[in-house]
Coordinates of C-alpha atoms and ligand atoms in Angstrom, one line a residue:
M1 CA -15.7 11.2 -2.3
R2 CA -12.7 9.9 -4.3
Q3 CA -11.4 13.3 -5.4
F4 CA -8.2 15.2 -4.8
H5 CA -7.9 17.7 -2.0
A6 CA -5.1 20.3 -1.6
L7 CA -3.1 19.5 1.6
K8 CA -0.3 21.5 3.0
I9 CA 3.0 19.9 4.0
A10 CA 3.3 20.6 7.8
A11 CA 6.8 19.2 8.1
K12 CA 9.5 17.4 6.1
R13 CA 12.5 15.5 7.4
H14 CA 15.0 13.1 6.0
E15 CA 14.4 9.6 7.5
T16 CA 17.6 8.3 5.9
R17 CA 19.9 9.8 3.3
D18 CA 17.6 8.4 0.7
S19 CA 14.2 8.8 2.2
V20 CA 12.0 11.6 3.4
R21 CA 9.0 11.7 5.7
L22 CA 6.3 14.1 4.9
A23 CA 3.6 15.2 7.4
L24 CA 0.4 16.4 5.7
D25 CA -1.9 18.9 7.5
V26 CA -5.5 17.9 7.2
P27 CA -7.9 20.8 7.9
D28 CA -10.7 20.2 10.5
E29 CA -13.4 20.0 7.8
L30 CA -11.5 17.2 5.9
Q31 CA -10.5 15.1 8.9
E32 CA -13.6 12.9 8.6
T33 CA -12.8 12.3 4.9
F34 CA -9.2 11.4 5.7
Q35 CA -10.0 8.8 8.4
F36 CA -8.2 5.6 7.5
L37 CA -7.5 2.0 8.5
P38 CA -3.8 1.2 9.4
G39 CA -2.1 0.0 6.2
Q40 CA -4.1 2.1 3.7
H41 CA -2.4 4.5 1.3
L42 CA -2.9 7.9 -0.2
P43 CA -3.0 8.6 -4.0
I44 CA -1.0 11.9 -4.6
R45 CA -0.9 14.2 -7.6
V46 CA 1.5 17.0 -8.4
E47 CA 2.2 19.0 -11.5
R48 CA 5.9 19.2 -12.6
N49 CA 7.0 21.3 -15.6
G50 CA 3.6 20.9 -17.2
T51 CA 3.4 17.1 -16.6
E52 CA 1.0 15.6 -14.1
L53 CA 2.6 13.0 -11.8
R54 CA 0.6 10.6 -9.8
R55 CA 1.9 8.3 -7.1
T56 CA 0.6 6.3 -4.2
Y57 CA 2.2 6.3 -0.8
S58 CA 1.3 4.3 2.3
I59 CA 0.5 6.2 5.5
C60 CA 2.9 5.4 8.3
S61 CA 1.1 7.2 11.2
R62 CA -1.8 5.9 13.2
P63 CA -5.5 6.4 12.4
G64 CA -7.0 9.4 14.2
E65 CA -3.7 11.2 14.5
F66 CA -3.0 14.3 12.4
P67 CA -1.0 15.4 10.5
L68 CA -0.9 12.3 8.3
E69 CA 2.6 11.0 7.7
I70 CA 4.0 9.2 4.6
G71 CA 7.5 7.9 3.9
V72 CA 9.0 8.4 0.4
R73 CA 12.0 6.4 -0.7
V74 CA 14.1 8.5 -3.1
Q75 CA 14.7 6.5 -6.3
P76 CA 17.5 7.7 -8.6
G77 CA 15.6 9.2 -11.6
G78 CA 12.3 8.9 -9.7
R79 CA 10.5 12.1 -10.8
F80 CA 8.2 12.4 -7.8
S81 CA 10.6 11.1 -5.2
E82 CA 13.4 13.4 -6.3
F83 CA 11.0 16.3 -6.3
A84 CA 9.9 15.4 -2.8
D85 CA 13.6 15.0 -1.7
K86 CA 15.0 18.2 -3.3
E87 CA 12.1 20.7 -3.8
L88 CA 9.1 20.1 -1.7
E89 CA 9.2 22.1 1.6
A90 CA 7.0 22.6 4.6
G91 CA 4.3 25.1 3.6
D92 CA 4.0 23.7 0.0
T93 CA 0.7 22.1 -1.1
I94 CA 0.1 18.8 -2.8
E95 CA -3.1 17.2 -4.0
V96 CA -4.1 14.1 -2.1
M97 CA -7.0 11.7 -2.5
P98 CA -8.6 10.2 0.7
P99 CA -7.0 7.1 2.1
F100 CA -7.7 3.9 0.2
G101 CA -6.7 0.2 -0.1
Q102 CA -7.7 -3.2 1.1
F103 CA -4.3 -3.9 2.8
H104 CA -5.2 -3.1 6.4
A105 CA -5.6 -4.5 9.9
D106 CA -9.0 -4.6 11.6
I107 CA -8.5 -3.5 15.1
D108 CA -10.3 -5.3 18.0
A109 CA -9.5 -4.0 21.5
D110 CA -10.4 -7.5 22.9
A111 CA -8.2 -9.5 20.5
Q112 CA -5.4 -11.6 21.9
K113 CA -3.5 -12.3 18.7
S114 CA 0.0 -13.0 17.6
Y115 CA 0.8 -11.0 14.5
L116 CA 3.8 -11.3 12.1
G117 CA 5.1 -8.5 9.9
F118 CA 7.5 -8.9 7.0
A119 CA 8.7 -5.7 5.3
A120 CA 11.4 -5.1 2.7
G121 CA 12.8 -1.6 2.4
S122 CA 10.1 1.1 2.1
G123 CA 7.5 -1.7 2.5
I124 CA 7.8 -0.9 6.2
T125 CA 5.6 2.2 5.7
P126 CA 2.1 0.6 6.0
I127 CA 3.4 -2.0 8.4
L128 CA 4.7 0.6 10.8
S129 CA 1.1 2.0 10.9
I130 CA -0.4 -1.5 11.4
M131 CA 2.1 -2.5 14.0
S132 CA 1.9 0.7 16.1
T133 CA -1.9 0.7 16.0
I134 CA -2.2 -2.9 17.0
L135 CA 0.3 -2.4 19.9
E136 CA -1.6 0.7 21.1
R137 CA -5.2 -0.5 20.6
E138 CA -5.0 -4.3 21.2
P139 CA -3.3 -4.4 24.6
N140 CA -3.3 -8.2 24.6
S141 CA -1.8 -8.8 21.2
R142 CA 1.8 -9.3 20.2
F143 CA 3.7 -8.3 17.1
A144 CA 6.9 -9.8 15.6
L145 CA 8.5 -7.8 12.8
F146 CA 11.1 -9.1 10.3
Y147 CA 12.5 -6.2 8.4
G148 CA 14.9 -6.6 5.5
N149 CA 17.2 -3.9 4.1
R150 CA 20.5 -3.6 2.4
R151 CA 22.2 -1.7 5.2
Q152 CA 21.3 -0.2 8.5
V153 CA 22.0 3.3 7.3
T154 CA 19.2 3.1 4.7
T155 CA 16.7 1.5 7.1
M156 CA 13.6 3.7 7.3
F157 CA 11.8 4.3 10.6
I158 CA 14.4 2.6 12.6
D159 CA 14.0 5.0 15.6
D160 CA 10.2 4.5 15.5
L161 CA 10.7 0.8 15.7
Y162 CA 13.1 0.9 18.6
A163 CA 10.7 3.3 20.4
L164 CA 7.9 0.7 19.9
K165 CA 10.2 -2.0 21.3
N166 CA 11.1 0.1 24.3
R167 CA 7.5 1.0 24.9
Y168 CA 6.1 -2.5 24.6
P169 CA 9.1 -4.7 25.5
D170 CA 7.0 -7.8 26.2
R171 CA 4.8 -7.6 23.1
V172 CA 7.3 -6.7 20.4
Q173 CA 9.9 -8.8 18.6
L174 CA 12.1 -7.0 16.2
Q175 CA 14.5 -8.7 13.8
F176 CA 16.4 -6.7 11.2
V177 CA 17.9 -8.5 8.3
F178 CA 20.7 -6.9 6.2
S179 CA 21.7 -8.1 2.8
R180 CA 24.8 -5.9 2.2
E181 CA 26.4 -5.7 5.6
D182 CA 28.3 -8.3 7.6
Q183 CA 26.4 -9.3 10.7
E184 CA 27.6 -10.9 13.9
F185 CA 24.7 -13.3 13.9
P186 CA 23.8 -15.2 10.7
I187 CA 20.1 -14.8 11.4
A188 CA 20.5 -11.0 10.7
A189 CA 22.2 -11.5 7.4
G190 CA 20.7 -12.1 4.0
R191 CA 17.4 -11.4 2.3
L192 CA 13.8 -12.1 3.3
D193 CA 13.3 -15.1 1.1
G194 CA 11.7 -18.5 1.9
D195 CA 14.8 -19.9 3.7
K196 CA 15.1 -16.8 5.9
V197 CA 11.4 -16.9 6.8
R198 CA 11.8 -20.6 7.9
E199 CA 14.9 -19.6 9.9
V200 CA 13.4 -16.6 11.7
Y201 CA 10.1 -18.4 12.2
D202 CA 11.9 -21.4 13.8
A203 CA 14.1 -19.1 16.0
M204 CA 11.4 -16.6 17.1
C205 CA 7.9 -18.1 16.6
R206 CA 8.3 -21.6 17.8
G207 CA 5.5 -22.6 20.1
T208 CA 3.3 -19.7 19.0
Q209 CA 0.4 -19.9 16.6
P210 CA 0.5 -16.7 14.5
S211 CA -3.0 -15.4 13.8
E212 CA -2.2 -13.1 10.9
A213 CA 0.7 -11.9 8.9
F214 CA 1.2 -8.6 7.0
V215 CA 3.8 -8.7 4.2
C216 CA 4.9 -5.7 2.1
G217 CA 7.7 -5.5 -0.4
P218 CA 8.5 -6.4 -4.0
D219 CA 6.6 -9.0 -5.9
S220 CA 9.2 -11.9 -5.5
M221 CA 9.6 -11.3 -1.8
I222 CA 5.8 -11.5 -1.3
E223 CA 5.6 -14.7 -3.2
D224 CA 8.5 -16.3 -1.2
V225 CA 7.3 -15.1 2.2
T226 CA 3.7 -16.1 1.6
A227 CA 4.6 -19.6 0.3
A228 CA 6.9 -20.2 3.3
L229 CA 4.3 -19.1 5.8
V230 CA 1.7 -21.3 4.2
E231 CA 4.2 -24.2 4.3
L232 CA 4.7 -23.5 8.0
G233 CA 1.1 -23.9 8.6
M234 CA -0.5 -20.5 8.2
D235 CA -3.8 -20.3 6.4
E236 CA -3.3 -18.3 3.1
G237 CA -6.3 -16.1 4.0
S238 CA -4.4 -14.9 7.1
V239 CA -1.4 -13.7 5.1
H240 CA -2.2 -10.2 3.8
S241 CA 0.2 -8.6 1.3
E242 CA 0.8 -5.4 -0.5
R243 CA 3.4 -5.2 -3.3
F244 CA 5.2 -2.1 -4.4
G245 CA 7.2 -1.5 -7.6
V246 CA 6.5 -3.0 -10.9
P247 CA 5.6 -6.7 -10.7
R248 CA 7.3 -9.4 -12.7
Q249 CA 5.7 -9.7 -16.1
S250 CA 3.2 -12.5 -16.2
S251 CA 3.3 -15.0 -19.0
A252 CA -0.4 -15.2 -18.9
P253 CA -2.2 -14.2 -22.2
D254 CA -3.3 -10.6 -22.2
V255 CA -7.0 -11.3 -22.1
A256 CA -7.9 -7.6 -22.4
D257 CA -6.4 -7.6 -25.8
T258 CA -9.0 -10.0 -26.9
A259 CA -11.9 -7.9 -25.6
S260 CA -13.7 -6.0 -28.3
G261 CA -13.4 -2.6 -26.5
A262 CA -16.4 -1.0 -28.1
A263 CA -19.2 -0.5 -25.7
T264 CA -21.4 2.0 -23.8
I265 CA -19.8 2.5 -20.4
T266 CA -21.8 3.9 -17.5
V267 CA -20.1 4.9 -14.3
I268 CA -21.7 5.6 -11.0
M269 CA -19.8 7.8 -8.6
D270 CA -20.9 9.8 -5.6
G271 CA -24.5 8.9 -6.5
H272 CA -24.3 10.3 -10.0
K273 CA -24.4 8.4 -13.3
K274 CA -22.4 9.3 -16.5
S275 CA -22.2 7.4 -19.7
F276 CA -19.9 7.4 -22.7
D277 CA -19.1 5.3 -25.7
M278 CA -15.8 3.5 -25.6
A279 CA -14.1 2.9 -28.9
D280 CA -12.4 -0.3 -29.9
S281 CA -9.1 1.6 -30.1
D282 CA -9.3 2.8 -26.5
P283 CA -6.7 1.0 -24.3
N284 CA -8.7 0.9 -21.1
I285 CA -11.8 2.3 -19.4
V286 CA -9.9 5.0 -17.5
D287 CA -8.3 6.5 -20.6
A288 CA -11.5 6.1 -22.6
A289 CA -13.4 8.1 -19.9
A290 CA -10.7 10.8 -20.0
E291 CA -11.3 11.1 -23.8
H292 CA -14.8 12.1 -22.9
G293 CA -13.9 14.5 -20.2
I294 CA -14.8 12.1 -17.4
E295 CA -12.1 11.9 -14.7
L296 CA -12.1 8.5 -13.1
P297 CA -9.8 7.7 -10.1
Y298 CA -6.4 6.3 -10.9
S299 CA -2.8 6.5 -9.8
C300 CA -0.3 3.9 -11.1
K301 CA -2.2 2.7 -14.2
G302 CA -0.2 -0.5 -13.8
G303 CA -2.7 -2.7 -12.0
V304 CA -0.9 -2.4 -8.6
C305 CA -2.3 0.4 -6.5
A306 CA -6.1 -0.4 -6.9
T307 CA -7.0 3.3 -6.8
C308 CA -9.2 2.6 -9.9
R309 CA -11.0 -0.3 -8.1
C310 CA -14.8 -0.4 -8.9
H311 CA -17.6 -2.9 -9.0
V312 CA -19.1 -4.3 -12.2
R313 CA -22.8 -3.8 -11.7
E314 CA -23.8 -4.7 -15.2
G315 CA -22.1 -6.4 -18.2
E316 CA -18.6 -7.9 -18.3
V317 CA -15.0 -6.7 -18.6
A318 CA -11.6 -8.4 -19.0
M319 CA -8.5 -7.2 -17.1
A320 CA -5.1 -7.2 -18.6
T321 CA -3.3 -7.6 -15.3
N322 CA -4.3 -7.6 -11.7
Y323 CA -1.8 -7.2 -8.9
G324 CA -4.0 -5.0 -6.7
L325 CA -7.1 -7.1 -6.0
E326 CA -7.5 -10.1 -3.8
P327 CA -9.1 -13.2 -5.2
W328 CA -12.3 -12.6 -3.2
E329 CA -12.6 -9.1 -4.7
V330 CA -12.4 -10.5 -8.2
E331 CA -14.9 -13.2 -7.3
K332 CA -17.3 -10.5 -6.0
G333 CA -17.1 -8.6 -9.3
Y334 CA -14.5 -5.9 -8.4
V335 CA -12.2 -4.8 -11.2
L336 CA -9.3 -2.4 -11.9
A337 CA -10.7 0.0 -14.4
C338 CA -7.2 1.0 -15.6
Q339 CA -6.7 -2.6 -16.8
S340 CA -10.2 -3.2 -18.1
R341 CA -11.8 -3.4 -21.5
P342 CA -15.4 -4.4 -22.1
L343 CA -16.6 -7.8 -23.2
S344 CA -20.2 -6.8 -23.4
A345 CA -21.9 -4.1 -25.3
A346 CA -23.0 -2.3 -22.1
V347 CA -21.0 -2.1 -18.9
T348 CA -22.0 -0.3 -15.7
L349 CA -19.2 0.4 -13.1
D350 CA -20.1 1.3 -9.5
Y351 CA -17.4 3.3 -7.7
D352 CA -19.6 3.8 -4.7
K353 CA -19.8 0.2 -3.6
A354 CA -17.3 -0.4 -0.8
Ligands
FES1 S1 -4.6 3.0 -11.2 FE1 -3.3 1.7 -10.0 S2 -4.3 -0.3 -10.4 FE2 -5.4 1.1 -11.7

């Protein structure tokens, strides 16, 4: 059920001076609900001074292990992250939706794969979960991580990564890249752009055939890394990515603006059906539903997190932007409700279809 549950903060500690790690207690009766695949994230909701804040944070711990852990980079002026940094304490409660998201690794104990990870800044959070789970549960697979940061002192999870390297010395390659610090070796200096990917690939992956790559960071980094990996011979379908932050504005026309907007919308959730009439003036289906007292899942409302993902069972909608769905999902009829307006007079959205 995609609804919020109150979870208690079991522990809080500063990862770096500008990031915190929160451990969330999951009571026994909710542990089944909070099972996850490595790489998935948690939609979070808190109330601050009468305003509701929603954010999405990736899980950095391994599936099956409780408490669940997330990493929060503290952004200057970031309302949730500053609240997490300065005010949230162990024992406090926050509202959390069950884990979600298509960016994940499928673990196969018999696999003998060679994985690559590319993370920029707090993009390490889901990749740490993926990497540590693969190393623990695929004993014949290897993982090479390339991790870009401005400086070592702001590098999240550095101790966890060295611990993995120490524990699995023959199966882990670790290359940090710093953009604002002098480095003894040129390979460790700069940003994770296309040239750097070619450089580290040449130096560390020569003679291997990477099976899959996981990439997490800002929009431009994902585009650069993916393009370079494809150029180096990887199949695009083997390069999985998750972006954070606000993507670059697309110059594509805003198709949702051309949709009429007026329609009867039916939503199916947890086996129940509800309908409402959406007006031409409603900006998107999530907001229109809220006008009628129907709470649909959402977090970023920016087309990124995919918390609002659902399947169009009947009718047609147009999305304004989509940074959260893979091409195959769009082809199969999944949409982001926070970005959608109807194109047909009746639309049925199924939130139960996985
Ligand atoms: S709520 Fe994040 S993509 Fe719709």
